[in-house]
């Protein structure tokens, strides 16, 4: 089924991409003229960071003081952490303090601390910029790492929300010990030190409570030492205020991102084939913890240098022109074909593949 607008007829993929880019950039300029405050990009970035960190710290304080339920603290901090992910992404593209390295790197350090489940952001910068160059191909290590192109099953379910489990499964799949050692060394390098602490605490938390649960089912109990119980009290708090929120945020982001990006049969450099807009109503619980990523990240592939809050504001216009030019919307078939662009039994449109596009 082809719903591409007549205005796109006769245009090749590059021309369609250029048209989308021009329309979206023009809308961004219109917004900046209408709201002069948007010109203060560095200050806005700092303000969002302060808001997110204050929210996380405030929620943690309310929980520790007995004024907030654990689940409310966990959900709120997952949302606040999702803001810091968007800031990190903008920082990777040098959108804040581009020529001032001290505040730029301080912001990178703070957003990393708010999301200790992630890789070193200075290393991620190289992976992400490479993602834009080779999106949808085997060389796109960033998306491959979060299961893009992986067939759905138990393995992908385990891998999509757990960075360390993803590395472990890839190690087990490796055919040589040299390859396994290479994966291990790379994992330790990119996740040290924060992610190793974060996921280590998560596994200790799961193991401790699983042991108690099994013992309870057997009508007995585990005789933990006082030191172990003291350590677990700290870990339990950490899981509520920062580890658990980032486990939830990671799962939501990776699930959405890995399924909105295409993989495996994408024409090199063809932005029209790299992503879809993934924004069905039933995905809102996931979108809430990755800041509407499925709906707006595709815009970023066309207009790279717009900060995330501008993408949210330009989305209505962007979605309209993207649909007109043939970008896909809510192509759920990607779940069943390991994120390949070409539907089974359907010949892909070589210029942009628009058979599933529709206006949002």
Tab-separated table of C-alpha atoms in Angstrom:
chain	number	residue	atom	x	y	z
A	1	UNK	CA	0.000	0.000	0.000
A	2	UNK	CA	1.435	3.391	-1.034
A	3	UNK	CA	0.088	6.557	0.615
A	4	UNK	CA	2.829	8.880	-0.515
A	5	UNK	CA	1.510	12.339	-1.397
A	6	UNK	CA	1.304	13.363	-5.038
A	7	UNK	CA	3.725	16.181	-4.175
A	8	UNK	CA	6.439	13.553	-3.674
A	9	UNK	CA	5.848	11.855	-7.018
A	10	UNK	CA	8.931	11.872	-9.182
A	11	UNK	CA	11.267	12.847	-6.338
A	12	UNK	CA	14.108	10.546	-5.384
A	13	UNK	CA	15.051	9.732	-1.797
A	14	UNK	CA	17.638	12.487	-1.558
A	15	UNK	CA	15.167	15.101	-2.788
A	16	UNK	CA	12.482	13.899	-0.380
A	17	UNK	CA	14.933	14.026	2.515
A	18	UNK	CA	15.999	17.533	1.520
A	19	UNK	CA	12.368	18.681	1.410
A	20	UNK	CA	11.660	17.257	4.873
A	21	UNK	CA	14.803	18.905	6.206
A	22	UNK	CA	13.878	22.288	4.738
A	23	UNK	CA	10.324	22.228	6.111
A	24	UNK	CA	11.396	21.136	9.596
A	25	UNK	CA	14.225	23.667	9.785
A	26	UNK	CA	11.874	26.421	8.645
A	27	UNK	CA	9.430	25.490	11.403
A	28	UNK	CA	12.276	25.578	13.933
A	29	UNK	CA	13.239	29.065	12.743
A	30	UNK	CA	9.604	30.182	13.003
A	31	UNK	CA	9.458	28.962	16.594
A	32	UNK	CA	12.659	30.817	17.468
A	33	UNK	CA	11.245	34.035	16.022
A	34	UNK	CA	8.001	33.546	17.941
A	35	UNK	CA	9.725	32.624	21.222
A	36	UNK	CA	13.015	34.568	21.580
A	37	UNK	CA	13.901	32.597	24.716
A	38	UNK	CA	14.727	29.653	22.449
A	39	UNK	CA	17.825	31.531	21.313
A	40	UNK	CA	19.375	30.896	24.748
A	41	UNK	CA	20.162	27.258	24.013
A	42	UNK	CA	22.989	26.819	26.549
A	43	UNK	CA	20.893	28.275	29.367
A	44	UNK	CA	17.927	26.093	28.449
A	45	UNK	CA	20.144	23.009	28.506
A	46	UNK	CA	21.474	23.900	31.947
A	47	UNK	CA	17.961	24.654	33.180
A	48	UNK	CA	16.657	21.275	32.046
A	49	UNK	CA	19.625	19.540	33.676
A	50	UNK	CA	19.090	21.359	36.980
A	51	UNK	CA	15.373	20.531	36.843
A	52	UNK	CA	16.051	16.842	36.189
A	53	UNK	CA	18.724	16.483	38.877
A	54	UNK	CA	16.656	18.426	41.415
A	55	UNK	CA	13.690	16.197	40.591
A	56	UNK	CA	15.715	13.030	41.132
A	57	UNK	CA	17.251	14.277	44.375
A	58	UNK	CA	13.929	15.631	45.628
A	59	UNK	CA	12.103	12.373	44.910
A	60	UNK	CA	14.833	10.423	46.649
A	61	UNK	CA	14.629	12.711	49.699
A	62	UNK	CA	10.851	12.348	49.890
A	63	UNK	CA	11.152	8.564	49.645
A	64	UNK	CA	13.856	8.373	52.301
A	65	UNK	CA	11.805	10.650	54.550
A	66	UNK	CA	8.803	8.370	54.263
A	67	UNK	CA	6.704	10.904	52.324
A	68	UNK	CA	6.686	9.062	48.996
A	69	UNK	CA	6.014	5.433	48.073
A	70	UNK	CA	8.937	3.512	46.568
A	71	UNK	CA	7.129	2.959	43.268
A	72	UNK	CA	6.336	6.662	42.875
A	73	UNK	CA	9.983	7.569	43.463
A	74	UNK	CA	11.121	4.936	40.956
A	75	UNK	CA	8.702	6.106	38.246
A	76	UNK	CA	9.443	9.792	38.756
A	77	UNK	CA	13.188	9.267	38.673
A	78	UNK	CA	12.902	7.175	35.507
A	79	UNK	CA	11.143	10.143	33.889
A	80	UNK	CA	13.705	12.665	35.153
A	81	UNK	CA	16.544	10.407	33.991
A	82	UNK	CA	14.981	10.281	30.522
A	83	UNK	CA	15.484	14.056	30.329
A	84	UNK	CA	19.179	13.610	31.042
A	85	UNK	CA	19.412	11.024	28.255
A	86	UNK	CA	18.066	13.584	25.791
A	87	UNK	CA	20.562	16.121	27.110
A	88	UNK	CA	23.420	13.654	26.656
A	89	UNK	CA	22.321	13.034	23.088
A	90	UNK	CA	22.282	16.780	22.392
A	91	UNK	CA	25.693	17.156	24.051
A	92	UNK	CA	27.098	14.392	21.852
A	93	UNK	CA	26.064	16.567	18.915
A	94	UNK	CA	27.684	19.589	20.623
A	95	UNK	CA	24.450	21.559	21.045
A	96	UNK	CA	25.364	23.067	24.429
A	97	UNK	CA	28.575	24.987	25.165
A	98	UNK	CA	30.044	23.898	21.857
A	99	UNK	CA	33.182	26.014	22.285
A	100	UNK	CA	33.378	25.947	26.080
A	101	UNK	CA	34.827	22.592	27.034
A	102	UNK	CA	34.614	22.901	30.830
A	103	UNK	CA	30.827	23.428	31.123
A	104	UNK	CA	30.263	21.052	28.193
A	105	UNK	CA	32.189	18.211	29.827
A	106	UNK	CA	30.687	18.977	33.244
A	107	UNK	CA	27.220	18.535	31.771
A	108	UNK	CA	28.308	15.251	30.183
A	109	UNK	CA	29.631	14.034	33.531
A	110	UNK	CA	26.428	14.975	35.370
A	111	UNK	CA	24.082	13.314	32.873
A	112	UNK	CA	26.255	10.192	33.083
A	113	UNK	CA	25.949	10.179	36.874
A	114	UNK	CA	22.167	10.482	36.566
A	115	UNK	CA	22.184	7.424	34.270
A	116	UNK	CA	24.868	5.089	35.644
A	117	UNK	CA	23.482	2.170	33.613
A	118	UNK	CA	24.952	3.608	30.396
A	119	UNK	CA	28.298	3.555	28.678
A	120	UNK	CA	30.885	6.292	29.050
A	121	UNK	CA	29.387	9.271	27.119
A	122	UNK	CA	32.749	10.291	25.650
A	123	UNK	CA	33.013	6.816	24.127
A	124	UNK	CA	29.365	6.870	23.097
A	125	UNK	CA	29.989	10.062	21.123
A	126	UNK	CA	32.095	8.128	18.596
A	127	UNK	CA	29.538	5.306	18.403
A	128	UNK	CA	26.620	7.676	17.928
A	129	UNK	CA	28.217	9.852	15.269
A	130	UNK	CA	29.114	6.626	13.459
A	131	UNK	CA	25.433	5.585	13.830
A	132	UNK	CA	24.407	8.553	11.708
A	133	UNK	CA	26.956	7.659	9.030
A	134	UNK	CA	26.085	3.957	8.754
A	135	UNK	CA	22.580	3.701	10.246
A	136	UNK	CA	20.881	0.400	9.487
A	137	UNK	CA	24.031	-1.450	8.468
A	138	UNK	CA	26.193	-4.010	10.236
A	139	UNK	CA	28.690	-1.253	11.019
A	140	UNK	CA	26.097	0.556	13.174
A	141	UNK	CA	27.449	-0.753	16.474
A	142	UNK	CA	25.309	1.521	18.643
A	143	UNK	CA	21.985	0.175	17.414
A	144	UNK	CA	23.270	-3.387	17.133
A	145	UNK	CA	24.274	-3.196	20.804
A	146	UNK	CA	20.665	-2.500	21.818
A	147	UNK	CA	19.297	-5.434	19.728
A	148	UNK	CA	18.380	-3.692	16.470
A	149	UNK	CA	18.293	-6.466	13.848
A	150	UNK	CA	17.934	-9.221	16.435
A	151	UNK	CA	14.986	-11.622	15.898
A	152	UNK	CA	12.437	-11.457	18.708
A	153	UNK	CA	12.616	-14.198	21.289
A	154	UNK	CA	13.827	-14.849	24.830
A	155	UNK	CA	17.354	-13.708	24.000
A	156	UNK	CA	16.286	-10.322	22.662
A	157	UNK	CA	13.895	-9.803	25.560
A	158	UNK	CA	16.769	-10.363	27.994
A	159	UNK	CA	19.156	-8.208	25.981
A	160	UNK	CA	16.947	-5.211	25.239
A	161	UNK	CA	16.792	-3.882	28.787
A	162	UNK	CA	20.043	-5.196	30.230
A	163	UNK	CA	23.320	-3.959	28.775
A	164	UNK	CA	25.472	-6.472	30.607
A	165	UNK	CA	23.191	-9.387	29.693
A	166	UNK	CA	23.413	-8.275	26.072
A	167	UNK	CA	27.206	-8.455	26.203
A	168	UNK	CA	27.082	-11.835	27.969
A	169	UNK	CA	24.804	-13.349	25.322
A	170	UNK	CA	27.024	-12.004	22.552
A	171	UNK	CA	30.026	-13.551	24.295
A	172	UNK	CA	28.286	-16.926	24.474
A	173	UNK	CA	27.442	-16.705	20.778
A	174	UNK	CA	31.006	-15.855	19.753
A	175	UNK	CA	32.694	-18.698	17.872
A	176	UNK	CA	36.234	-18.230	19.174
A	177	UNK	CA	37.779	-17.509	22.537
A	178	UNK	CA	39.635	-14.579	21.000
A	179	UNK	CA	36.327	-13.024	19.978
A	180	UNK	CA	34.843	-13.660	23.425
A	181	UNK	CA	37.815	-12.023	25.098
A	182	UNK	CA	37.494	-9.054	22.747
A	183	UNK	CA	33.817	-8.584	23.700
A	184	UNK	CA	34.660	-8.870	27.406
A	185	UNK	CA	37.479	-6.337	27.169
A	186	UNK	CA	35.303	-3.887	25.227
A	187	UNK	CA	32.440	-4.310	27.712
A	188	UNK	CA	34.659	-3.582	30.702
A	189	UNK	CA	36.170	-0.551	28.976
A	190	UNK	CA	32.930	1.156	27.918
A	191	UNK	CA	30.923	0.368	31.078
A	192	UNK	CA	33.580	1.198	33.682
A	193	UNK	CA	33.069	2.346	36.311
A	194	UNK	CA	29.464	3.480	36.752
A	195	UNK	CA	27.598	0.873	34.723
A	196	UNK	CA	29.556	-1.969	36.315
A	197	UNK	CA	28.489	-0.679	39.743
A	198	UNK	CA	24.909	-0.103	38.584
A	199	UNK	CA	24.380	-3.539	37.046
A	200	UNK	CA	26.355	-5.228	39.808
A	201	UNK	CA	24.001	-3.714	42.389
A	202	UNK	CA	21.008	-4.783	40.277
A	203	UNK	CA	22.143	-8.416	40.126
A	204	UNK	CA	22.910	-8.494	43.851
A	205	UNK	CA	19.421	-7.054	44.510
A	206	UNK	CA	17.749	-9.677	42.317
A	207	UNK	CA	19.808	-12.526	43.757
A	208	UNK	CA	19.238	-11.552	47.389
A	209	UNK	CA	15.470	-11.197	47.063
A	210	UNK	CA	15.170	-14.277	44.870
A	211	UNK	CA	16.967	-16.313	47.533
A	212	UNK	CA	14.631	-14.986	50.225
A	213	UNK	CA	11.601	-15.666	48.040
A	214	UNK	CA	12.629	-19.245	47.304
A	215	UNK	CA	13.414	-19.855	50.958
A	216	UNK	CA	9.997	-18.491	51.929
A	217	UNK	CA	8.271	-20.841	49.473
A	218	UNK	CA	10.147	-23.742	51.063
A	219	UNK	CA	9.019	-22.683	54.534
A	220	UNK	CA	12.455	-21.606	55.741
A	221	UNK	CA	14.641	-18.497	55.753
A	222	UNK	CA	18.192	-17.520	54.885
A	223	UNK	CA	20.410	-16.666	57.861
A	224	UNK	CA	22.124	-13.578	56.435
A	225	UNK	CA	24.910	-11.904	58.386
A	226	UNK	CA	24.433	-8.450	59.892
A	227	UNK	CA	26.964	-7.022	57.426
A	228	UNK	CA	25.089	-8.510	54.472
A	229	UNK	CA	21.803	-7.077	55.705
A	230	UNK	CA	23.411	-3.648	56.183
A	231	UNK	CA	24.809	-3.714	52.640
A	232	UNK	CA	21.457	-4.830	51.257
A	233	UNK	CA	19.699	-1.951	52.977
A	234	UNK	CA	21.910	0.438	51.010
A	235	UNK	CA	21.395	-1.502	47.759
A	236	UNK	CA	17.619	-1.575	48.254
A	237	UNK	CA	17.601	2.217	48.571
A	238	UNK	CA	19.866	2.584	45.537
A	239	UNK	CA	17.541	0.385	43.473
A	240	UNK	CA	14.564	2.604	44.276
A	241	UNK	CA	16.238	5.972	43.706
A	242	UNK	CA	18.604	5.379	40.778
A	243	UNK	CA	19.296	1.775	39.725
A	244	UNK	CA	15.677	0.708	39.236
A	245	UNK	CA	14.660	3.926	37.441
A	246	UNK	CA	17.489	3.412	34.984
A	247	UNK	CA	16.648	-0.246	34.433
A	248	UNK	CA	13.101	0.833	33.541
A	249	UNK	CA	14.300	3.755	31.424
A	250	UNK	CA	16.830	1.572	29.605
A	251	UNK	CA	14.242	-1.056	28.708
A	252	UNK	CA	11.774	1.541	27.402
A	253	UNK	CA	14.385	3.427	25.373
A	254	UNK	CA	16.016	0.334	23.879
A	255	UNK	CA	12.694	-1.310	23.049
A	256	UNK	CA	11.472	1.802	21.240
A	257	UNK	CA	14.766	2.736	19.585
A	258	UNK	CA	15.666	-0.744	18.369
A	259	UNK	CA	12.253	-1.162	16.737
A	260	UNK	CA	11.956	2.275	15.141
A	261	UNK	CA	15.337	1.941	13.406
A	262	UNK	CA	15.578	-0.379	10.414
A	263	UNK	CA	18.451	-2.792	9.930
A	264	UNK	CA	20.004	-5.076	7.366
A	265	UNK	CA	18.642	-3.995	3.992
A	266	UNK	CA	18.847	-0.215	4.321
A	267	UNK	CA	20.326	1.611	1.354
A	268	UNK	CA	23.541	3.314	2.499
A	269	UNK	CA	22.981	7.004	3.189
A	270	UNK	CA	19.237	6.854	2.505
A	271	UNK	CA	17.715	8.640	5.496
A	272	UNK	CA	14.217	7.763	4.252
A	273	UNK	CA	14.904	4.124	5.074
A	274	UNK	CA	16.696	4.552	8.400
A	275	UNK	CA	13.776	5.101	10.772
A	276	UNK	CA	10.033	5.137	11.102
A	277	UNK	CA	7.761	7.153	13.374
A	278	UNK	CA	6.594	4.764	16.087
A	279	UNK	CA	3.850	6.410	18.134
A	280	UNK	CA	0.787	4.177	18.654
A	281	UNK	CA	-1.330	4.931	21.720
A	282	UNK	CA	-0.395	1.646	23.408
A	283	UNK	CA	3.289	2.577	23.482
A	284	UNK	CA	2.760	5.682	25.627
A	285	UNK	CA	3.777	3.886	28.859
A	286	UNK	CA	7.135	3.206	27.160
A	287	UNK	CA	7.383	6.656	25.559
A	288	UNK	CA	6.867	8.284	28.962
A	289	UNK	CA	10.260	6.999	30.126
A	290	UNK	CA	12.208	7.799	26.963
A	291	UNK	CA	10.714	11.252	26.386
A	292	UNK	CA	8.537	10.445	23.372
A	293	UNK	CA	11.532	9.004	21.530
A	294	UNK	CA	9.569	6.863	19.088
A	295	UNK	CA	7.574	9.839	17.882
A	296	UNK	CA	10.387	12.376	17.535
A	297	UNK	CA	13.730	10.633	17.018
A	298	UNK	CA	13.089	10.090	13.312
A	299	UNK	CA	12.981	13.889	12.926
A	300	UNK	CA	16.531	14.011	14.284
A	301	UNK	CA	17.820	11.841	11.434
A	302	UNK	CA	16.702	14.555	8.996
A	303	UNK	CA	17.612	17.614	11.090
A	304	UNK	CA	20.513	16.596	13.300
A	305	UNK	CA	21.323	19.885	15.017
A	306	UNK	CA	17.969	20.663	16.641
A	307	UNK	CA	17.810	20.078	20.425
A	308	UNK	CA	15.283	17.576	21.701
A	309	UNK	CA	12.780	20.128	23.045
A	310	UNK	CA	12.604	21.801	19.608
A	311	UNK	CA	11.829	18.402	18.051
A	312	UNK	CA	8.877	18.047	20.405
A	313	UNK	CA	7.601	21.449	19.270
A	314	UNK	CA	8.108	20.858	15.536
A	315	UNK	CA	6.685	17.314	15.589
A	316	UNK	CA	3.187	18.138	14.201
A	317	UNK	CA	4.654	19.871	11.135
A	318	UNK	CA	7.465	17.341	10.823
A	319	UNK	CA	5.101	14.379	10.937
A	320	UNK	CA	2.902	15.881	8.247
A	321	UNK	CA	5.727	16.434	5.771
A	322	UNK	CA	7.409	13.120	6.637
A	323	UNK	CA	4.176	11.258	5.856
A	324	UNK	CA	3.741	13.211	2.619
A	325	UNK	CA	7.252	12.294	1.531
A	326	UNK	CA	6.826	8.608	2.371
A	327	UNK	CA	8.390	8.036	5.780
A	328	UNK	CA	6.717	5.063	7.456
A	329	UNK	CA	4.460	5.451	10.449
A	330	UNK	CA	3.769	2.603	12.888
A	331	UNK	CA	5.154	-0.199	10.755
A	332	UNK	CA	4.492	-2.956	13.320
A	333	UNK	CA	5.685	-5.597	10.878
A	334	UNK	CA	9.225	-4.650	11.881
A	335	UNK	CA	8.717	-6.681	15.083
A	336	UNK	CA	8.318	-9.853	13.070
A	337	UNK	CA	11.075	-9.336	10.512
A	338	UNK	CA	13.979	-8.442	12.822
A	339	UNK	CA	13.733	-4.752	11.875
A	340	UNK	CA	14.423	-5.282	8.203
A	341	UNK	CA	13.123	-2.504	5.981
A	342	UNK	CA	11.607	-4.741	3.327
A	343	UNK	CA	8.343	-6.501	4.282
A	344	UNK	CA	8.321	-10.204	3.477
A	345	UNK	CA	6.940	-10.837	0.000
A	346	UNK	CA	6.916	-7.123	-0.852
A	347	UNK	CA	9.367	-5.503	-3.212
A	348	UNK	CA	10.822	-2.462	-1.479
A	349	UNK	CA	10.432	0.967	-3.011
A	350	UNK	CA	14.037	1.658	-3.915
A	351	UNK	CA	13.669	5.379	-3.451
A	352	UNK	CA	12.098	5.553	-0.014
A	353	UNK	CA	9.900	2.548	0.745
A	354	UNK	CA	6.693	4.342	1.522
A	355	UNK	CA	4.130	1.570	1.492
A	356	UNK	CA	3.260	1.902	5.133
A	357	UNK	CA	3.407	5.695	5.474
A	358	UNK	CA	0.364	7.559	6.634
A	359	UNK	CA	-0.306	10.911	8.247
A	360	UNK	CA	-0.049	10.889	12.006
